[in-house]
């Protein structure tokens, strides 16, 4: 059977550059990515408030169930008509959803939001470096990497498990970018993230059932976890798929360096974490690297 593809006028050219797409689609992609990143980090900060009651696995389970509960009835993907060429990347995307969220939240619980998000950022950064075609692109990615390091200034890590979980989240995020790009070309609309959310929800269901049986899935912890599900799952899943139809994975990877910046701001506002001078310097470096990347993509 042949694979159904989506023909769009604003899909990026095969060489991975966005200069030929037009300023309008590029700006829409940037706005979408920024909104996705902001929503993701606010959701992560809110979800952290529920760790004490239901743990990272519980928060992730609720996140995945909320995502499926919202996306499936809204999008209504016709699962019976999926071909195998459409199913296999969708199944992998569902597994990546679950693994990425569980590894990140477990890392946040062990080593903190800032360092965990910084380690996770190595995933999109790797995508940016792997797809780089010019010296300026490479310098933008490296500049963002240095900015992230200055932002967090991680010292020798004593919690090797937490670091390993952060690196696993990075690998999952890189896979997420590439798989989202693939399924976005093979399935129309939001059918891919909706179907993938069902896969990840089924994987998380045993955890949710266990917590419910213990009477722990209630109260403010449940509210925080549901908020995390909407802000850190539903919104980013849909927004990232839309963005990756407009911008190439390389540019997406560079621009995602905004995540550690927004994580620091979310920590300040929602978790009471006061930023230190080196953190403001890191923010400035990351924003500058993004600005240069955007200018490079616009001018070609």
PDB file of C-alpha atoms in Angstrom:
ATOM      1  CA  UNK A   1       0.000   0.000   0.000  1.00  0.00           C
ATOM      2  CA  UNK A   2       1.197   3.477  -0.734  1.00  0.00           C
ATOM      3  CA  UNK A   3       1.765   6.049   1.946  1.00  0.00           C
ATOM      4  CA  UNK A   4      -0.535   9.017   2.103  1.00  0.00           C
ATOM      5  CA  UNK A   5       1.443  12.230   2.104  1.00  0.00           C
ATOM      6  CA  UNK A   6       0.470  15.817   2.738  1.00  0.00           C
ATOM      7  CA  UNK A   7       1.179  18.250  -0.076  1.00  0.00           C
ATOM      8  CA  UNK A   8       1.855  21.707   1.343  1.00  0.00           C
ATOM      9  CA  UNK A   9       3.205  24.874  -0.227  1.00  0.00           C
ATOM     10  CA  UNK A  10       5.103  25.865   2.900  1.00  0.00           C
ATOM     11  CA  UNK A  11       7.063  22.659   3.486  1.00  0.00           C
ATOM     12  CA  UNK A  12      10.762  23.338   3.782  1.00  0.00           C
ATOM     13  CA  UNK A  13      13.052  22.478   0.893  1.00  0.00           C
ATOM     14  CA  UNK A  14      14.940  19.208   0.953  1.00  0.00           C
ATOM     15  CA  UNK A  15      18.280  20.892   1.624  1.00  0.00           C
ATOM     16  CA  UNK A  16      17.135  21.770   5.136  1.00  0.00           C
ATOM     17  CA  UNK A  17      17.225  25.572   4.758  1.00  0.00           C
ATOM     18  CA  UNK A  18      14.264  27.841   5.500  1.00  0.00           C
ATOM     19  CA  UNK A  19      15.347  30.935   3.585  1.00  0.00           C
ATOM     20  CA  UNK A  20      13.304  29.918   0.533  1.00  0.00           C
ATOM     21  CA  UNK A  21      10.116  29.273   2.502  1.00  0.00           C
ATOM     22  CA  UNK A  22       9.229  32.917   3.016  1.00  0.00           C
ATOM     23  CA  UNK A  23       9.239  35.242   6.001  1.00  0.00           C
ATOM     24  CA  UNK A  24       5.587  34.627   6.883  1.00  0.00           C
ATOM     25  CA  UNK A  25       5.793  30.851   7.385  1.00  0.00           C
ATOM     26  CA  UNK A  26       9.126  31.257   9.178  1.00  0.00           C
ATOM     27  CA  UNK A  27       7.709  33.801  11.632  1.00  0.00           C
ATOM     28  CA  UNK A  28       4.711  31.550  12.275  1.00  0.00           C
ATOM     29  CA  UNK A  29       7.064  28.677  12.951  1.00  0.00           C
ATOM     30  CA  UNK A  30       9.107  30.741  15.412  1.00  0.00           C
ATOM     31  CA  UNK A  31       6.009  31.951  17.262  1.00  0.00           C
ATOM     32  CA  UNK A  32       4.693  28.388  17.431  1.00  0.00           C
ATOM     33  CA  UNK A  33       7.996  27.032  18.769  1.00  0.00           C
ATOM     34  CA  UNK A  34       8.222  29.781  21.406  1.00  0.00           C
ATOM     35  CA  UNK A  35       4.671  29.145  22.600  1.00  0.00           C
ATOM     36  CA  UNK A  36       5.350  25.409  22.698  1.00  0.00           C
ATOM     37  CA  UNK A  37       8.539  25.854  24.734  1.00  0.00           C
ATOM     38  CA  UNK A  38       6.904  28.256  27.200  1.00  0.00           C
ATOM     39  CA  UNK A  39       3.940  25.957  27.708  1.00  0.00           C
ATOM     40  CA  UNK A  40       6.239  22.976  28.190  1.00  0.00           C
ATOM     41  CA  UNK A  41       8.349  24.584  30.912  1.00  0.00           C
ATOM     42  CA  UNK A  42       5.392  26.045  32.798  1.00  0.00           C
ATOM     43  CA  UNK A  43       3.803  22.603  32.739  1.00  0.00           C
ATOM     44  CA  UNK A  44       7.026  21.003  33.975  1.00  0.00           C
ATOM     45  CA  UNK A  45       7.253  23.433  36.881  1.00  0.00           C
ATOM     46  CA  UNK A  46       3.633  22.796  37.853  1.00  0.00           C
ATOM     47  CA  UNK A  47       4.115  19.056  37.577  1.00  0.00           C
ATOM     48  CA  UNK A  48       7.079  19.228  39.961  1.00  0.00           C
ATOM     49  CA  UNK A  49       4.667  20.302  42.709  1.00  0.00           C
ATOM     50  CA  UNK A  50       3.049  16.842  42.540  1.00  0.00           C
ATOM     51  CA  UNK A  51       6.252  14.808  42.883  1.00  0.00           C
ATOM     52  CA  UNK A  52       5.926  14.497  46.643  1.00  0.00           C
ATOM     53  CA  UNK A  53       2.475  12.915  46.425  1.00  0.00           C
ATOM     54  CA  UNK A  54       2.539  10.736  43.312  1.00  0.00           C
ATOM     55  CA  UNK A  55       6.160  10.793  42.148  1.00  0.00           C
ATOM     56  CA  UNK A  56       7.538  11.542  38.668  1.00  0.00           C
ATOM     57  CA  UNK A  57       6.016   8.358  37.221  1.00  0.00           C
ATOM     58  CA  UNK A  58       2.590   9.377  38.494  1.00  0.00           C
ATOM     59  CA  UNK A  59       2.846  12.843  36.985  1.00  0.00           C
ATOM     60  CA  UNK A  60       3.942  11.367  33.665  1.00  0.00           C
ATOM     61  CA  UNK A  61       1.092   8.841  33.723  1.00  0.00           C
ATOM     62  CA  UNK A  62      -1.480  11.597  34.237  1.00  0.00           C
ATOM     63  CA  UNK A  63       0.213  13.695  31.543  1.00  0.00           C
ATOM     64  CA  UNK A  64      -0.081  10.923  28.978  1.00  0.00           C
ATOM     65  CA  UNK A  65      -3.692  10.131  29.879  1.00  0.00           C
ATOM     66  CA  UNK A  66      -4.656  13.802  29.657  1.00  0.00           C
ATOM     67  CA  UNK A  67      -2.961  14.126  26.279  1.00  0.00           C
ATOM     68  CA  UNK A  68      -4.856  11.128  24.922  1.00  0.00           C
ATOM     69  CA  UNK A  69      -8.151  12.289  26.461  1.00  0.00           C
ATOM     70  CA  UNK A  70      -7.833  15.669  24.726  1.00  0.00           C
ATOM     71  CA  UNK A  71      -6.256  14.757  21.395  1.00  0.00           C
ATOM     72  CA  UNK A  72      -8.162  11.566  20.506  1.00  0.00           C
ATOM     73  CA  UNK A  73     -11.735  12.960  20.612  1.00  0.00           C
ATOM     74  CA  UNK A  74     -10.589  16.269  19.121  1.00  0.00           C
ATOM     75  CA  UNK A  75      -8.614  14.877  16.185  1.00  0.00           C
ATOM     76  CA  UNK A  76     -10.423  11.540  15.776  1.00  0.00           C
ATOM     77  CA  UNK A  77      -7.673   9.762  13.835  1.00  0.00           C
ATOM     78  CA  UNK A  78      -8.948   6.946  11.617  1.00  0.00           C
ATOM     79  CA  UNK A  79      -6.645   4.293  13.059  1.00  0.00           C
ATOM     80  CA  UNK A  80      -8.106   1.526  10.875  1.00  0.00           C
ATOM     81  CA  UNK A  81      -6.896   3.269   7.723  1.00  0.00           C
ATOM     82  CA  UNK A  82      -3.295   3.725   8.880  1.00  0.00           C
ATOM     83  CA  UNK A  83      -0.809   1.860   6.711  1.00  0.00           C
ATOM     84  CA  UNK A  84       2.198   0.137   8.264  1.00  0.00           C
ATOM     85  CA  UNK A  85       4.427   2.909   6.873  1.00  0.00           C
ATOM     86  CA  UNK A  86       2.323   5.332   8.928  1.00  0.00           C
ATOM     87  CA  UNK A  87       1.937   3.082  11.972  1.00  0.00           C
ATOM     88  CA  UNK A  88       5.540   2.222  12.729  1.00  0.00           C
ATOM     89  CA  UNK A  89       6.810   5.814  13.206  1.00  0.00           C
ATOM     90  CA  UNK A  90       3.622   6.621  15.126  1.00  0.00           C
ATOM     91  CA  UNK A  91       4.196   3.685  17.478  1.00  0.00           C
ATOM     92  CA  UNK A  92       7.805   4.735  17.980  1.00  0.00           C
ATOM     93  CA  UNK A  93       6.674   8.305  18.641  1.00  0.00           C
ATOM     94  CA  UNK A  94       4.310   7.054  21.348  1.00  0.00           C
ATOM     95  CA  UNK A  95       7.119   5.136  23.036  1.00  0.00           C
ATOM     96  CA  UNK A  96       9.375   8.193  22.769  1.00  0.00           C
ATOM     97  CA  UNK A  97       6.658  10.372  24.344  1.00  0.00           C
ATOM     98  CA  UNK A  98       6.519   8.111  27.391  1.00  0.00           C
ATOM     99  CA  UNK A  99      10.290   7.558  27.695  1.00  0.00           C
ATOM    100  CA  UNK A 100      11.143  11.240  27.220  1.00  0.00           C
ATOM    101  CA  UNK A 101       8.704  12.438  29.860  1.00  0.00           C
ATOM    102  CA  UNK A 102       9.538   9.745  32.398  1.00  0.00           C
ATOM    103  CA  UNK A 103      13.301  10.176  32.065  1.00  0.00           C
ATOM    104  CA  UNK A 104      13.095  13.987  32.233  1.00  0.00           C
ATOM    105  CA  UNK A 105      10.773  14.126  35.236  1.00  0.00           C
ATOM    106  CA  UNK A 106      12.828  11.507  37.051  1.00  0.00           C
ATOM    107  CA  UNK A 107      15.943  13.583  36.333  1.00  0.00           C
ATOM    108  CA  UNK A 108      14.206  16.752  37.574  1.00  0.00           C
ATOM    109  CA  UNK A 109      13.324  14.943  40.789  1.00  0.00           C
ATOM    110  CA  UNK A 110      16.962  13.911  41.351  1.00  0.00           C
ATOM    111  CA  UNK A 111      19.111  16.785  40.022  1.00  0.00           C
ATOM    112  CA  UNK A 112      16.730  19.729  39.675  1.00  0.00           C
ATOM    113  CA  UNK A 113      14.889  21.448  36.832  1.00  0.00           C
ATOM    114  CA  UNK A 114      17.754  23.573  35.497  1.00  0.00           C
ATOM    115  CA  UNK A 115      20.374  20.853  35.070  1.00  0.00           C
ATOM    116  CA  UNK A 116      17.842  18.274  33.868  1.00  0.00           C
ATOM    117  CA  UNK A 117      16.489  20.555  31.141  1.00  0.00           C
ATOM    118  CA  UNK A 118      20.029  21.527  30.171  1.00  0.00           C
ATOM    119  CA  UNK A 119      21.021  17.903  29.710  1.00  0.00           C
ATOM    120  CA  UNK A 120      17.827  17.241  27.763  1.00  0.00           C
ATOM    121  CA  UNK A 121      18.668  20.152  25.465  1.00  0.00           C
ATOM    122  CA  UNK A 122      21.687  18.217  24.214  1.00  0.00           C
ATOM    123  CA  UNK A 123      19.197  16.232  22.095  1.00  0.00           C
ATOM    124  CA  UNK A 124      17.958  19.045  19.832  1.00  0.00           C
ATOM    125  CA  UNK A 125      21.441  20.529  19.887  1.00  0.00           C
ATOM    126  CA  UNK A 126      22.774  17.270  18.457  1.00  0.00           C
ATOM    127  CA  UNK A 127      20.133  17.443  15.722  1.00  0.00           C
ATOM    128  CA  UNK A 128      21.213  20.991  14.952  1.00  0.00           C
ATOM    129  CA  UNK A 129      24.890  20.036  14.764  1.00  0.00           C
ATOM    130  CA  UNK A 130      24.232  16.932  12.677  1.00  0.00           C
ATOM    131  CA  UNK A 131      22.219  18.893  10.126  1.00  0.00           C
ATOM    132  CA  UNK A 132      24.483  21.931   9.990  1.00  0.00           C
ATOM    133  CA  UNK A 133      25.617  22.974   6.518  1.00  0.00           C
ATOM    134  CA  UNK A 134      27.353  26.302   7.123  1.00  0.00           C
ATOM    135  CA  UNK A 135      29.897  27.677   9.554  1.00  0.00           C
ATOM    136  CA  UNK A 136      27.371  30.225  10.796  1.00  0.00           C
ATOM    137  CA  UNK A 137      24.853  27.473  11.633  1.00  0.00           C
ATOM    138  CA  UNK A 138      27.526  25.590  13.533  1.00  0.00           C
ATOM    139  CA  UNK A 139      28.561  28.708  15.461  1.00  0.00           C
ATOM    140  CA  UNK A 140      24.922  29.381  16.397  1.00  0.00           C
ATOM    141  CA  UNK A 141      24.532  25.871  17.783  1.00  0.00           C
ATOM    142  CA  UNK A 142      27.837  26.059  19.654  1.00  0.00           C
ATOM    143  CA  UNK A 143      26.983  29.514  21.000  1.00  0.00           C
ATOM    144  CA  UNK A 144      23.669  28.212  22.301  1.00  0.00           C
ATOM    145  CA  UNK A 145      25.481  25.287  23.923  1.00  0.00           C
ATOM    146  CA  UNK A 146      27.940  27.610  25.686  1.00  0.00           C
ATOM    147  CA  UNK A 147      25.057  29.813  26.805  1.00  0.00           C
ATOM    148  CA  UNK A 148      23.260  26.828  28.320  1.00  0.00           C
ATOM    149  CA  UNK A 149      26.429  25.832  30.171  1.00  0.00           C
ATOM    150  CA  UNK A 150      26.896  29.351  31.558  1.00  0.00           C
ATOM    151  CA  UNK A 151      23.220  29.436  32.511  1.00  0.00           C
ATOM    152  CA  UNK A 152      23.516  26.373  34.743  1.00  0.00           C
ATOM    153  CA  UNK A 153      27.264  26.095  35.485  1.00  0.00           C
ATOM    154  CA  UNK A 154      26.969  22.408  36.423  1.00  0.00           C
ATOM    155  CA  UNK A 155      29.637  21.134  38.745  1.00  0.00           C
ATOM    156  CA  UNK A 156      30.828  17.560  39.199  1.00  0.00           C
ATOM    157  CA  UNK A 157      27.634  15.524  39.393  1.00  0.00           C
ATOM    158  CA  UNK A 158      27.325  13.135  42.305  1.00  0.00           C
ATOM    159  CA  UNK A 159      24.004  11.722  41.147  1.00  0.00           C
ATOM    160  CA  UNK A 160      25.098   9.695  38.127  1.00  0.00           C
ATOM    161  CA  UNK A 161      21.671   8.141  37.780  1.00  0.00           C
ATOM    162  CA  UNK A 162      20.097  11.588  37.503  1.00  0.00           C
ATOM    163  CA  UNK A 163      22.641  12.612  34.868  1.00  0.00           C
ATOM    164  CA  UNK A 164      22.023   9.394  32.941  1.00  0.00           C
ATOM    165  CA  UNK A 165      18.285  10.042  33.019  1.00  0.00           C
ATOM    166  CA  UNK A 166      18.864  13.551  31.686  1.00  0.00           C
ATOM    167  CA  UNK A 167      20.967  12.171  28.838  1.00  0.00           C
ATOM    168  CA  UNK A 168      18.298   9.580  28.079  1.00  0.00           C
ATOM    169  CA  UNK A 169      15.783  12.420  27.863  1.00  0.00           C
ATOM    170  CA  UNK A 170      18.150  14.137  25.409  1.00  0.00           C
ATOM    171  CA  UNK A 171      18.275  11.070  23.179  1.00  0.00           C
ATOM    172  CA  UNK A 172      14.483  10.823  23.313  1.00  0.00           C
ATOM    173  CA  UNK A 173      14.084  14.502  22.398  1.00  0.00           C
ATOM    174  CA  UNK A 174      16.345  14.083  19.357  1.00  0.00           C
ATOM    175  CA  UNK A 175      14.257  11.073  18.295  1.00  0.00           C
ATOM    176  CA  UNK A 176      11.081  13.073  18.952  1.00  0.00           C
ATOM    177  CA  UNK A 177      12.200  15.805  16.543  1.00  0.00           C
ATOM    178  CA  UNK A 178      13.062  13.401  13.735  1.00  0.00           C
ATOM    179  CA  UNK A 179       9.986  11.202  14.203  1.00  0.00           C
ATOM    180  CA  UNK A 180       7.662  14.209  14.363  1.00  0.00           C
ATOM    181  CA  UNK A 181       9.117  15.416  11.107  1.00  0.00           C
ATOM    182  CA  UNK A 182       8.545  12.003   9.529  1.00  0.00           C
ATOM    183  CA  UNK A 183       4.970  11.429  10.709  1.00  0.00           C
ATOM    184  CA  UNK A 184       4.080  15.023   9.887  1.00  0.00           C
ATOM    185  CA  UNK A 185       4.805  14.229   6.236  1.00  0.00           C
ATOM    186  CA  UNK A 186       2.940  10.906   6.284  1.00  0.00           C
ATOM    187  CA  UNK A 187      -0.217  11.810   8.193  1.00  0.00           C
ATOM    188  CA  UNK A 188      -2.399  14.913   7.835  1.00  0.00           C
ATOM    189  CA  UNK A 189      -3.262  17.301  10.627  1.00  0.00           C
ATOM    190  CA  UNK A 190      -2.669  16.120  14.180  1.00  0.00           C
ATOM    191  CA  UNK A 191      -3.457  12.456  13.544  1.00  0.00           C
ATOM    192  CA  UNK A 192       0.085  11.316  14.363  1.00  0.00           C
ATOM    193  CA  UNK A 193       0.409  12.941  17.831  1.00  0.00           C
ATOM    194  CA  UNK A 194      -3.157  11.883  18.654  1.00  0.00           C
ATOM    195  CA  UNK A 195      -2.444   8.247  17.802  1.00  0.00           C
ATOM    196  CA  UNK A 196       0.954   8.407  19.540  1.00  0.00           C
ATOM    197  CA  UNK A 197      -0.701   9.813  22.666  1.00  0.00           C
ATOM    198  CA  UNK A 198      -2.911   6.710  22.755  1.00  0.00           C
ATOM    199  CA  UNK A 199       0.179   4.485  22.660  1.00  0.00           C
ATOM    200  CA  UNK A 200       1.899   6.395  25.471  1.00  0.00           C
ATOM    201  CA  UNK A 201      -1.320   6.464  27.527  1.00  0.00           C
ATOM    202  CA  UNK A 202      -1.621   2.675  27.314  1.00  0.00           C
ATOM    203  CA  UNK A 203       1.975   2.371  28.523  1.00  0.00           C
ATOM    204  CA  UNK A 204       1.232   4.693  31.463  1.00  0.00           C
ATOM    205  CA  UNK A 205      -2.112   3.156  32.395  1.00  0.00           C
ATOM    206  CA  UNK A 206      -0.763   0.568  34.918  1.00  0.00           C
ATOM    207  CA  UNK A 207       0.915   3.349  36.928  1.00  0.00           C
ATOM    208  CA  UNK A 208      -2.286   5.398  37.020  1.00  0.00           C
ATOM    209  CA  UNK A 209      -4.350   2.366  38.069  1.00  0.00           C
ATOM    210  CA  UNK A 210      -1.909   1.551  40.890  1.00  0.00           C
ATOM    211  CA  UNK A 211      -1.982   5.135  42.206  1.00  0.00           C
ATOM    212  CA  UNK A 212      -5.766   5.223  42.000  1.00  0.00           C
ATOM    213  CA  UNK A 213      -6.033   1.967  43.940  1.00  0.00           C
ATOM    214  CA  UNK A 214      -3.788   3.446  46.647  1.00  0.00           C
ATOM    215  CA  UNK A 215      -5.944   6.572  46.861  1.00  0.00           C
ATOM    216  CA  UNK A 216      -3.030   8.836  45.952  1.00  0.00           C
ATOM    217  CA  UNK A 217      -4.417  10.121  42.671  1.00  0.00           C
ATOM    218  CA  UNK A 218      -6.509  12.937  44.136  1.00  0.00           C
ATOM    219  CA  UNK A 219      -6.431  16.480  45.486  1.00  0.00           C
ATOM    220  CA  UNK A 220      -3.997  19.181  44.474  1.00  0.00           C
ATOM    221  CA  UNK A 221      -1.455  16.647  43.225  1.00  0.00           C
ATOM    222  CA  UNK A 222      -3.930  15.480  40.605  1.00  0.00           C
ATOM    223  CA  UNK A 223      -4.680  19.073  39.601  1.00  0.00           C
ATOM    224  CA  UNK A 224      -0.984  19.860  39.175  1.00  0.00           C
ATOM    225  CA  UNK A 225      -0.485  16.687  37.130  1.00  0.00           C
ATOM    226  CA  UNK A 226      -3.478  17.467  34.899  1.00  0.00           C
ATOM    227  CA  UNK A 227      -2.162  20.985  34.329  1.00  0.00           C
ATOM    228  CA  UNK A 228       1.181  19.476  33.387  1.00  0.00           C
ATOM    229  CA  UNK A 229      -0.610  17.153  30.982  1.00  0.00           C
ATOM    230  CA  UNK A 230      -2.294  20.003  29.147  1.00  0.00           C
ATOM    231  CA  UNK A 231       0.612  22.462  29.139  1.00  0.00           C
ATOM    232  CA  UNK A 232       3.541  20.062  28.756  1.00  0.00           C
ATOM    233  CA  UNK A 233       1.957  17.374  26.573  1.00  0.00           C
ATOM    234  CA  UNK A 234      -1.097  18.462  24.583  1.00  0.00           C
ATOM    235  CA  UNK A 235       0.120  21.929  23.599  1.00  0.00           C
ATOM    236  CA  UNK A 236       3.740  21.008  22.718  1.00  0.00           C
ATOM    237  CA  UNK A 237       2.799  17.808  20.845  1.00  0.00           C
ATOM    238  CA  UNK A 238       0.468  19.709  18.544  1.00  0.00           C
ATOM    239  CA  UNK A 239       2.573  22.871  18.277  1.00  0.00           C
ATOM    240  CA  UNK A 240       5.838  21.069  17.530  1.00  0.00           C
ATOM    241  CA  UNK A 241       4.243  19.040  14.744  1.00  0.00           C
ATOM    242  CA  UNK A 242       2.911  22.224  13.169  1.00  0.00           C
ATOM    243  CA  UNK A 243       6.288  23.968  13.538  1.00  0.00           C
ATOM    244  CA  UNK A 244       8.222  21.051  12.024  1.00  0.00           C
ATOM    245  CA  UNK A 245       6.105  21.336   8.890  1.00  0.00           C
ATOM    246  CA  UNK A 246       7.458  24.839   8.412  1.00  0.00           C
ATOM    247  CA  UNK A 247      11.031  24.755   9.698  1.00  0.00           C
ATOM    248  CA  UNK A 248      13.669  22.015   9.247  1.00  0.00           C
ATOM    249  CA  UNK A 249      14.885  19.888  12.172  1.00  0.00           C
ATOM    250  CA  UNK A 250      18.263  21.716  12.119  1.00  0.00           C
ATOM    251  CA  UNK A 251      16.680  25.108  12.769  1.00  0.00           C
ATOM    252  CA  UNK A 252      14.215  23.585  15.226  1.00  0.00           C
ATOM    253  CA  UNK A 253      17.137  22.089  17.154  1.00  0.00           C
ATOM    254  CA  UNK A 254      18.948  25.423  17.416  1.00  0.00           C
ATOM    255  CA  UNK A 255      15.837  27.327  18.421  1.00  0.00           C
ATOM    256  CA  UNK A 256      15.012  24.832  21.148  1.00  0.00           C
ATOM    257  CA  UNK A 257      17.919  26.265  23.133  1.00  0.00           C
ATOM    258  CA  UNK A 258      15.221  28.591  24.432  1.00  0.00           C
ATOM    259  CA  UNK A 259      13.978  25.760  26.665  1.00  0.00           C
ATOM    260  CA  UNK A 260      16.652  26.142  29.396  1.00  0.00           C
ATOM    261  CA  UNK A 261      15.989  29.880  29.389  1.00  0.00           C
ATOM    262  CA  UNK A 262      12.270  29.405  29.884  1.00  0.00           C
ATOM    263  CA  UNK A 263      12.947  26.694  32.462  1.00  0.00           C
ATOM    264  CA  UNK A 264      14.950  29.220  34.499  1.00  0.00           C
ATOM    265  CA  UNK A 265      12.165  31.795  34.230  1.00  0.00           C
ATOM    266  CA  UNK A 266       9.495  29.224  35.136  1.00  0.00           C
ATOM    267  CA  UNK A 267      11.595  28.210  38.130  1.00  0.00           C
ATOM    268  CA  UNK A 268      11.818  31.852  39.210  1.00  0.00           C
ATOM    269  CA  UNK A 269       8.098  32.567  38.917  1.00  0.00           C
ATOM    270  CA  UNK A 270       6.553  29.231  39.897  1.00  0.00           C
ATOM    271  CA  UNK A 271       9.170  27.585  42.107  1.00  0.00           C
ATOM    272  CA  UNK A 272      10.750  30.625  43.754  1.00  0.00           C
ATOM    273  CA  UNK A 273      14.217  29.984  42.311  1.00  0.00           C
ATOM    274  CA  UNK A 274      16.018  33.353  42.183  1.00  0.00           C
ATOM    275  CA  UNK A 275      18.293  33.782  39.193  1.00  0.00           C
ATOM    276  CA  UNK A 276      21.975  34.531  39.820  1.00  0.00           C
ATOM    277  CA  UNK A 277      24.177  36.792  37.632  1.00  0.00           C
ATOM    278  CA  UNK A 278      25.695  33.930  35.618  1.00  0.00           C
ATOM    279  CA  UNK A 279      22.170  32.704  34.836  1.00  0.00           C
ATOM    280  CA  UNK A 280      21.209  36.065  33.353  1.00  0.00           C
ATOM    281  CA  UNK A 281      24.440  36.009  31.309  1.00  0.00           C
ATOM    282  CA  UNK A 282      23.574  32.541  30.047  1.00  0.00           C
ATOM    283  CA  UNK A 283      20.090  33.697  29.081  1.00  0.00           C
ATOM    284  CA  UNK A 284      21.565  36.592  27.108  1.00  0.00           C
ATOM    285  CA  UNK A 285      23.966  34.250  25.291  1.00  0.00           C
ATOM    286  CA  UNK A 286      21.236  31.787  24.367  1.00  0.00           C
ATOM    287  CA  UNK A 287      18.876  34.512  23.151  1.00  0.00           C
ATOM    288  CA  UNK A 288      21.686  36.027  21.066  1.00  0.00           C
ATOM    289  CA  UNK A 289      22.479  32.656  19.476  1.00  0.00           C
ATOM    290  CA  UNK A 290      18.810  32.232  18.617  1.00  0.00           C
ATOM    291  CA  UNK A 291      18.598  35.729  17.152  1.00  0.00           C
ATOM    292  CA  UNK A 292      21.592  35.052  14.892  1.00  0.00           C
ATOM    293  CA  UNK A 293      20.085  31.712  13.823  1.00  0.00           C
ATOM    294  CA  UNK A 294      16.776  33.380  12.975  1.00  0.00           C
ATOM    295  CA  UNK A 295      18.554  36.114  11.008  1.00  0.00           C
ATOM    296  CA  UNK A 296      20.611  33.516   9.177  1.00  0.00           C
ATOM    297  CA  UNK A 297      17.517  31.524   8.251  1.00  0.00           C
ATOM    298  CA  UNK A 298      15.663  34.629   7.077  1.00  0.00           C
ATOM    299  CA  UNK A 299      18.409  36.057   4.895  1.00  0.00           C
ATOM    300  CA  UNK A 300      19.823  32.737   3.662  1.00  0.00           C
TER     301      UNK A 300
END
